[in-house]
Amino acid sequence: MRGQFDELDHIKFLRLAIEISSKARKSGNTPFGAVLVGPTGDVLLEQGNVEITEKRCTGHAELVLVERASRIYDKEFLWQCTLYTSVEPCAMCTGAIYWSNVGTIVYALSERQLLALTRDHPQNPTLDLPCREVIARGQKDICVIGPFDELANEVIEVHKGYWE
Ligand SMILES: Nc1ccnc(=O)[nH]1
């Protein structure tokens, strides 16, 4: 069973991901956050970006989240789960989500909107490749939902001043 959440659920969980992105920034990392939600709407895991504090070049919120999830849950269960993220997953993270078998991705801000914020900043030379294009090359019917334009300002607020 997938796609059982409504618009208000999506917004609630995306706001949690945005809150985690703010905590990531406060902890010295780049402002990105992600949440894993189970089939019945339980928040299972929360993860902020850790690329700076852990000196981990692949320490994006989404990638670390699905690595943690795959150590705890099996693939069948993860197919019923939803990954919420403050910003659309990059090509690397979309690949990681694909391999984890998480069945649904929901994001607030698009990669294209992120590129407008980060431009050529060395900390985030954004890969300008929509996650739907990555998913389309795979063999799984992963559901992708986003962007949520009504949340753009809340995401941008957390990024304010970071990429200057
Ligand atoms: N969507 C994201 C872009 C960059 N870094 C992250 O952790 N997440």
mmCIF file with all atom_site columns, N, CA, C and O in Angstrom, residues 14-52:
data_model
loop_
_atom_site.group_PDB
_atom_site.id
_atom_site.type_symbol
_atom_site.label_atom_id
_atom_site.label_alt_id
_atom_site.label_comp_id
_atom_site.label_asym_id
_atom_site.label_entity_id
_atom_site.label_seq_id
_atom_site.pdbx_PDB_ins_code
_atom_site.Cartn_x
_atom_site.Cartn_y
_atom_site.Cartn_z
_atom_site.occupancy
_atom_site.B_iso_or_equiv
_atom_site.pdbx_formal_charge
_atom_site.auth_seq_id
_atom_site.auth_comp_id
_atom_site.auth_asym_id
_atom_site.auth_atom_id
_atom_site.pdbx_PDB_model_num
ATOM 1   N N  . LEU A 1 14 ? 6.859  17.224 5.684  1.00 0.00 ? 14 LEU A N  1
ATOM 2   C CA . LEU A 1 14 ? 7.868  18.093 5.048  1.00 0.00 ? 14 LEU A CA 1
ATOM 3   C C  . LEU A 1 14 ? 8.315  19.180 6.018  1.00 0.00 ? 14 LEU A C  1
ATOM 4   O O  . LEU A 1 14 ? 9.490  19.533 6.061  1.00 0.00 ? 14 LEU A O  1
ATOM 5   N N  . ARG A 1 15 ? 7.375  19.692 6.830  1.00 0.00 ? 15 ARG A N  1
ATOM 6   C CA . ARG A 1 15 ? 7.758  20.706 7.824  1.00 0.00 ? 15 ARG A CA 1
ATOM 7   C C  . ARG A 1 15 ? 8.737  20.110 8.833  1.00 0.00 ? 15 ARG A C  1
ATOM 8   O O  . ARG A 1 15 ? 9.667  20.787 9.278  1.00 0.00 ? 15 ARG A O  1
ATOM 9   N N  . LEU A 1 16 ? 8.554  18.846 9.175  1.00 0.00 ? 16 LEU A N  1
ATOM 10  C CA . LEU A 1 16 ? 9.494  18.175 10.074 1.00 0.00 ? 16 LEU A CA 1
ATOM 11  C C  . LEU A 1 16 ? 10.873 18.079 9.399  1.00 0.00 ? 16 LEU A C  1
ATOM 12  O O  . LEU A 1 16 ? 11.904 18.356 10.032 1.00 0.00 ? 16 LEU A O  1
ATOM 13  N N  . ALA A 1 17 ? 10.885 17.722 8.118  1.00 0.00 ? 17 ALA A N  1
ATOM 14  C CA . ALA A 1 17 ? 12.160 17.646 7.381  1.00 0.00 ? 17 ALA A CA 1
ATOM 15  C C  . ALA A 1 17 ? 12.843 19.027 7.345  1.00 0.00 ? 17 ALA A C  1
ATOM 16  O O  . ALA A 1 17 ? 14.070 19.126 7.488  1.00 0.00 ? 17 ALA A O  1
ATOM 17  N N  . ILE A 1 18 ? 12.052 20.078 7.186  1.00 0.00 ? 18 ILE A N  1
ATOM 18  C CA . ILE A 1 18 ? 12.604 21.441 7.162  1.00 0.00 ? 18 ILE A CA 1
ATOM 19  C C  . ILE A 1 18 ? 13.183 21.795 8.540  1.00 0.00 ? 18 ILE A C  1
ATOM 20  O O  . ILE A 1 18 ? 14.258 22.403 8.645  1.00 0.00 ? 18 ILE A O  1
ATOM 21  N N  . GLU A 1 19 ? 12.485 21.386 9.599  1.00 0.00 ? 19 GLU A N  1
ATOM 22  C CA . GLU A 1 19 ? 12.976 21.606 10.964 1.00 0.00 ? 19 GLU A CA 1
ATOM 23  C C  . GLU A 1 19 ? 14.331 20.913 11.163 1.00 0.00 ? 19 GLU A C  1
ATOM 24  O O  . GLU A 1 19 ? 15.257 21.464 11.767 1.00 0.00 ? 19 GLU A O  1
ATOM 25  N N  . ILE A 1 20 ? 14.442 19.709 10.640 1.00 0.00 ? 20 ILE A N  1
ATOM 26  C CA . ILE A 1 20 ? 15.700 18.951 10.743 1.00 0.00 ? 20 ILE A CA 1
ATOM 27  C C  . ILE A 1 20 ? 16.796 19.627 9.917  1.00 0.00 ? 20 ILE A C  1
ATOM 28  O O  . ILE A 1 20 ? 17.963 19.647 10.322 1.00 0.00 ? 20 ILE A O  1
ATOM 29  N N  . SER A 1 21 ? 16.412 20.216 8.782  1.00 0.00 ? 21 SER A N  1
ATOM 30  C CA . SER A 1 21 ? 17.404 20.942 7.975  1.00 0.00 ? 21 SER A CA 1
ATOM 31  C C  . SER A 1 21 ? 17.955 22.132 8.757  1.00 0.00 ? 21 SER A C  1
ATOM 32  O O  . SER A 1 21 ? 19.147 22.447 8.677  1.00 0.00 ? 21 SER A O  1
ATOM 33  N N  . SER A 1 22 ? 17.101 22.770 9.548  1.00 0.00 ? 22 SER A N  1
ATOM 34  C CA . SER A 1 22 ? 17.532 23.906 10.374 1.00 0.00 ? 22 SER A CA 1
ATOM 35  C C  . SER A 1 22 ? 18.490 23.435 11.469 1.00 0.00 ? 22 SER A C  1
ATOM 36  O O  . SER A 1 22 ? 19.519 24.075 11.737 1.00 0.00 ? 22 SER A O  1
ATOM 37  N N  . LYS A 1 23 ? 18.174 22.287 12.068 1.00 0.00 ? 23 LYS A N  1
ATOM 38  C CA . LYS A 1 23 ? 19.067 21.721 13.101 1.00 0.00 ? 23 LYS A CA 1
ATOM 39  C C  . LYS A 1 23 ? 20.414 21.340 12.493 1.00 0.00 ? 23 LYS A C  1
ATOM 40  O O  . LYS A 1 23 ? 21.459 21.504 13.138 1.00 0.00 ? 23 LYS A O  1
ATOM 41  N N  . ALA A 1 24 ? 20.385 20.801 11.258 1.00 0.00 ? 24 ALA A N  1
ATOM 42  C CA . ALA A 1 24 ? 21.634 20.427 10.584 1.00 0.00 ? 24 ALA A CA 1
ATOM 43  C C  . ALA A 1 24 ? 22.517 21.662 10.424 1.00 0.00 ? 24 ALA A C  1
ATOM 44  O O  . ALA A 1 24 ? 23.718 21.630 10.689 1.00 0.00 ? 24 ALA A O  1
ATOM 45  N N  . ARG A 1 25 ? 21.904 22.764 10.006 1.00 0.00 ? 25 ARG A N  1
ATOM 46  C CA . ARG A 1 25 ? 22.671 24.004 9.843  1.00 0.00 ? 25 ARG A CA 1
ATOM 47  C C  . ARG A 1 25 ? 23.251 24.448 11.185 1.00 0.00 ? 25 ARG A C  1
ATOM 48  O O  . ARG A 1 25 ? 24.421 24.829 11.268 1.00 0.00 ? 25 ARG A O  1
ATOM 49  N N  . LYS A 1 26 ? 22.430 24.404 12.229 1.00 0.00 ? 26 LYS A N  1
ATOM 50  C CA . LYS A 1 26 ? 22.892 24.831 13.561 1.00 0.00 ? 26 LYS A CA 1
ATOM 51  C C  . LYS A 1 26 ? 24.018 23.931 14.067 1.00 0.00 ? 26 LYS A C  1
ATOM 52  O O  . LYS A 1 26 ? 24.874 24.367 14.837 1.00 0.00 ? 26 LYS A O  1
ATOM 53  N N  . SER A 1 27 ? 24.021 22.668 13.633 1.00 0.00 ? 27 SER A N  1
ATOM 54  C CA . SER A 1 27 ? 25.071 21.745 14.068 1.00 0.00 ? 27 SER A CA 1
ATOM 55  C C  . SER A 1 27 ? 26.335 21.876 13.221 1.00 0.00 ? 27 SER A C  1
ATOM 56  O O  . SER A 1 27 ? 27.294 21.141 13.431 1.00 0.00 ? 27 SER A O  1
ATOM 57  N N  . GLY A 1 28 ? 26.343 22.797 12.254 1.00 0.00 ? 28 GLY A N  1
ATOM 58  C CA . GLY A 1 28 ? 27.554 23.036 11.473 1.00 0.00 ? 28 GLY A CA 1
ATOM 59  C C  . GLY A 1 28 ? 27.579 22.359 10.126 1.00 0.00 ? 28 GLY A C  1
ATOM 60  O O  . GLY A 1 28 ? 28.617 22.299 9.474  1.00 0.00 ? 28 GLY A O  1
ATOM 61  N N  . ASN A 1 29 ? 26.437 21.851 9.702  1.00 0.00 ? 29 ASN A N  1
ATOM 62  C CA . ASN A 1 29 ? 26.355 21.179 8.403  1.00 0.00 ? 29 ASN A CA 1
ATOM 63  C C  . ASN A 1 29 ? 25.542 22.001 7.407  1.00 0.00 ? 29 ASN A C  1
ATOM 64  O O  . ASN A 1 29 ? 25.035 23.069 7.752  1.00 0.00 ? 29 ASN A O  1
ATOM 65  N N  . THR A 1 30 ? 25.452 21.509 6.183  1.00 0.00 ? 30 THR A N  1
ATOM 66  C CA . THR A 1 30 ? 24.640 22.218 5.197  1.00 0.00 ? 30 THR A CA 1
ATOM 67  C C  . THR A 1 30 ? 23.160 21.994 5.529  1.00 0.00 ? 30 THR A C  1
ATOM 68  O O  . THR A 1 30 ? 22.787 20.979 6.131  1.00 0.00 ? 30 THR A O  1
ATOM 69  N N  . PRO A 1 31 ? 22.310 22.955 5.174  1.00 0.00 ? 31 PRO A N  1
ATOM 70  C CA . PRO A 1 31 ? 20.912 22.936 5.642  1.00 0.00 ? 31 PRO A CA 1
ATOM 71  C C  . PRO A 1 31 ? 19.989 22.002 4.865  1.00 0.00 ? 31 PRO A C  1
ATOM 72  O O  . PRO A 1 31 ? 19.176 22.448 4.051  1.00 0.00 ? 31 PRO A O  1
ATOM 73  N N  . PHE A 1 32 ? 20.128 20.716 5.129  1.00 0.00 ? 32 PHE A N  1
ATOM 74  C CA . PHE A 1 32 ? 19.244 19.734 4.500  1.00 0.00 ? 32 PHE A CA 1
ATOM 75  C C  . PHE A 1 32 ? 18.767 18.740 5.551  1.00 0.00 ? 32 PHE A C  1
ATOM 76  O O  . PHE A 1 32 ? 19.548 18.342 6.436  1.00 0.00 ? 32 PHE A O  1
ATOM 77  N N  . GLY A 1 33 ? 17.505 18.314 5.425  1.00 0.00 ? 33 GLY A N  1
ATOM 78  C CA . GLY A 1 33 ? 16.951 17.374 6.387  1.00 0.00 ? 33 GLY A CA 1
ATOM 79  C C  . GLY A 1 33 ? 15.997 16.401 5.712  1.00 0.00 ? 33 GLY A C  1
ATOM 80  O O  . GLY A 1 33 ? 15.349 16.742 4.720  1.00 0.00 ? 33 GLY A O  1
ATOM 81  N N  . ALA A 1 34 ? 15.936 15.187 6.265  1.00 0.00 ? 34 ALA A N  1
ATOM 82  C CA . ALA A 1 34 ? 15.066 14.153 5.701  1.00 0.00 ? 34 ALA A CA 1
ATOM 83  C C  . ALA A 1 34 ? 14.446 13.313 6.815  1.00 0.00 ? 34 ALA A C  1
ATOM 84  O O  . ALA A 1 34 ? 14.997 13.205 7.917  1.00 0.00 ? 34 ALA A O  1
ATOM 85  N N  . VAL A 1 35 ? 13.294 12.727 6.514  1.00 0.00 ? 35 VAL A N  1
ATOM 86  C CA . VAL A 1 35 ? 12.534 11.924 7.472  1.00 0.00 ? 35 VAL A CA 1
ATOM 87  C C  . VAL A 1 35 ? 12.034 10.668 6.770  1.00 0.00 ? 35 VAL A C  1
ATOM 88  O O  . VAL A 1 35 ? 11.609 10.735 5.621  1.00 0.00 ? 35 VAL A O  1
ATOM 89  N N  . LEU A 1 36 ? 12.072 9.545  7.465  1.00 0.00 ? 36 LEU A N  1
ATOM 90  C CA . LEU A 1 36 ? 11.458 8.324  6.938  1.00 0.00 ? 36 LEU A CA 1
ATOM 91  C C  . LEU A 1 36 ? 10.162 8.069  7.694  1.00 0.00 ? 36 LEU A C  1
ATOM 92  O O  . LEU A 1 36 ? 10.157 8.020  8.926  1.00 0.00 ? 36 LEU A O  1
ATOM 93  N N  . VAL A 1 37 ? 9.073  7.918  6.928  1.00 0.00 ? 37 VAL A N  1
ATOM 94  C CA . VAL A 1 37 ? 7.765  7.687  7.536  1.00 0.00 ? 37 VAL A CA 1
ATOM 95  C C  . VAL A 1 37 ? 7.267  6.294  7.119  1.00 0.00 ? 37 VAL A C  1
ATOM 96  O O  . VAL A 1 37 ? 7.342  5.917  5.950  1.00 0.00 ? 37 VAL A O  1
ATOM 97  N N  . GLY A 1 38 ? 6.781  5.556  8.101  1.00 0.00 ? 38 GLY A N  1
ATOM 98  C CA . GLY A 1 38 ? 6.298  4.192  7.859  1.00 0.00 ? 38 GLY A CA 1
ATOM 99  C C  . GLY A 1 38 ? 4.906  4.176  7.251  1.00 0.00 ? 38 GLY A C  1
ATOM 100 O O  . GLY A 1 38 ? 4.251  5.218  7.130  1.00 0.00 ? 38 GLY A O  1
ATOM 101 N N  . PRO A 1 39 ? 4.451  2.983  6.876  1.00 0.00 ? 39 PRO A N  1
ATOM 102 C CA . PRO A 1 39 ? 3.176  2.824  6.163  1.00 0.00 ? 39 PRO A CA 1
ATOM 103 C C  . PRO A 1 39 ? 1.962  3.376  6.911  1.00 0.00 ? 39 PRO A C  1
ATOM 104 O O  . PRO A 1 39 ? 0.983  3.771  6.279  1.00 0.00 ? 39 PRO A O  1
ATOM 105 N N  . THR A 1 40 ? 2.029  3.403  8.239  1.00 0.00 ? 40 THR A N  1
ATOM 106 C CA . THR A 1 40 ? 0.861  3.907  8.972  1.00 0.00 ? 40 THR A CA 1
ATOM 107 C C  . THR A 1 40 ? 1.072  5.325  9.511  1.00 0.00 ? 40 THR A C  1
ATOM 108 O O  . THR A 1 40 ? 0.304  5.799  10.348 1.00 0.00 ? 40 THR A O  1
ATOM 109 N N  . GLY A 1 41 ? 2.113  5.995  9.024  1.00 0.00 ? 41 GLY A N  1
ATOM 110 C CA . GLY A 1 41 ? 2.305  7.403  9.382  1.00 0.00 ? 41 GLY A CA 1
ATOM 111 C C  . GLY A 1 41 ? 3.178  7.633  10.599 1.00 0.00 ? 41 GLY A C  1
ATOM 112 O O  . GLY A 1 41 ? 3.191  8.734  11.145 1.00 0.00 ? 41 GLY A O  1
ATOM 113 N N  . ASP A 1 42 ? 3.930  6.599  11.011 1.00 0.00 ? 42 ASP A N  1
ATOM 114 C CA . ASP A 1 42 ? 4.879  6.803  12.113 1.00 0.00 ? 42 ASP A CA 1
ATOM 115 C C  . ASP A 1 42 ? 6.178  7.370  11.558 1.00 0.00 ? 42 ASP A C  1
ATOM 116 O O  . ASP A 1 42 ? 6.662  6.898  10.533 1.00 0.00 ? 42 ASP A O  1
ATOM 117 N N  . VAL A 1 43 ? 6.744  8.355  12.274 1.00 0.00 ? 43 VAL A N  1
ATOM 118 C CA . VAL A 1 43 ? 8.076  8.849  11.912 1.00 0.00 ? 43 VAL A CA 1
ATOM 119 C C  . VAL A 1 43 ? 9.094  7.835  12.433 1.00 0.00 ? 43 VAL A C  1
ATOM 120 O O  . VAL A 1 43 ? 9.218  7.631  13.636 1.00 0.00 ? 43 VAL A O  1
ATOM 121 N N  . LEU A 1 44 ? 9.794  7.172  11.518 1.00 0.00 ? 44 LEU A N  1
ATOM 122 C CA . LEU A 1 44 ? 10.715 6.101  11.903 1.00 0.00 ? 44 LEU A CA 1
ATOM 123 C C  . LEU A 1 44 ? 12.127 6.619  12.137 1.00 0.00 ? 44 LEU A C  1
ATOM 124 O O  . LEU A 1 44 ? 12.791 6.202  13.085 1.00 0.00 ? 44 LEU A O  1
ATOM 125 N N  . LEU A 1 45 ? 12.596 7.492  11.269 1.00 0.00 ? 45 LEU A N  1
ATOM 126 C CA . LEU A 1 45 ? 13.961 8.010  11.375 1.00 0.00 ? 45 LEU A CA 1
ATOM 127 C C  . LEU A 1 45 ? 14.009 9.457  10.921 1.00 0.00 ? 45 LEU A C  1
ATOM 128 O O  . LEU A 1 45 ? 13.258 9.859  10.023 1.00 0.00 ? 45 LEU A O  1
ATOM 129 N N  . GLU A 1 46 ? 14.909 10.210 11.538 1.00 0.00 ? 46 GLU A N  1
ATOM 130 C CA . GLU A 1 46 ? 15.159 11.597 11.125 1.00 0.00 ? 46 GLU A CA 1
ATOM 131 C C  . GLU A 1 46 ? 16.651 11.721 10.852 1.00 0.00 ? 46 GLU A C  1
ATOM 132 O O  . GLU A 1 46 ? 17.461 11.127 11.573 1.00 0.00 ? 46 GLU A O  1
ATOM 133 N N  . GLN A 1 47 ? 16.998 12.497 9.846  1.00 0.00 ? 47 GLN A N  1
ATOM 134 C CA . GLN A 1 47 ? 18.422 12.627 9.527  1.00 0.00 ? 47 GLN A CA 1
ATOM 135 C C  . GLN A 1 47 ? 18.724 13.981 8.901  1.00 0.00 ? 47 GLN A C  1
ATOM 136 O O  . GLN A 1 47 ? 18.106 14.359 7.909  1.00 0.00 ? 47 GLN A O  1
ATOM 137 N N  . GLY A 1 48 ? 19.678 14.681 9.482  1.00 0.00 ? 48 GLY A N  1
ATOM 138 C CA . GLY A 1 48 ? 20.171 15.911 8.867  1.00 0.00 ? 48 GLY A CA 1
ATOM 139 C C  . GLY A 1 48 ? 21.433 15.621 8.072  1.00 0.00 ? 48 GLY A C  1
ATOM 140 O O  . GLY A 1 48 ? 22.037 14.548 8.189  1.00 0.00 ? 48 GLY A O  1
ATOM 141 N N  . ASN A 1 49 ? 21.842 16.576 7.269  1.00 0.00 ? 49 ASN A N  1
ATOM 142 C CA . ASN A 1 49 ? 23.113 16.482 6.539  1.00 0.00 ? 49 ASN A CA 1
ATOM 143 C C  . ASN A 1 49 ? 24.261 16.424 7.542  1.00 0.00 ? 49 ASN A C  1
ATOM 144 O O  . ASN A 1 49 ? 24.234 17.094 8.570  1.00 0.00 ? 49 ASN A O  1
ATOM 145 N N  . VAL A 1 50 ? 25.266 15.582 7.259  1.00 0.00 ? 50 VAL A N  1
ATOM 146 C CA . VAL A 1 50 ? 26.414 15.439 8.169  1.00 0.00 ? 50 VAL A CA 1
ATOM 147 C C  . VAL A 1 50 ? 27.747 15.600 7.437  1.00 0.00 ? 50 VAL A C  1
ATOM 148 O O  . VAL A 1 50 ? 28.791 15.227 7.947  1.00 0.00 ? 50 VAL A O  1
ATOM 149 N N  . GLU A 1 51 ? 27.690 16.154 6.223  1.00 0.00 ? 51 GLU A N  1
ATOM 150 C CA . GLU A 1 51 ? 28.897 16.133 5.379  1.00 0.00 ? 51 GLU A CA 1
ATOM 151 C C  . GLU A 1 51 ? 30.072 16.908 5.975  1.00 0.00 ? 51 GLU A C  1
ATOM 152 O O  . GLU A 1 51 ? 31.222 16.538 5.710  1.00 0.00 ? 51 GLU A O  1
ATOM 153 N N  . ILE A 1 52 ? 29.803 17.927 6.759  1.00 0.00 ? 52 ILE A N  1
ATOM 154 C CA . ILE A 1 52 ? 30.909 18.740 7.286  1.00 0.00 ? 52 ILE A CA 1
ATOM 155 C C  . ILE A 1 52 ? 31.424 18.179 8.611  1.00 0.00 ? 52 ILE A C  1
ATOM 156 O O  . ILE A 1 52 ? 32.613 17.892 8.747  1.00 0.00 ? 52 ILE A O  1
#
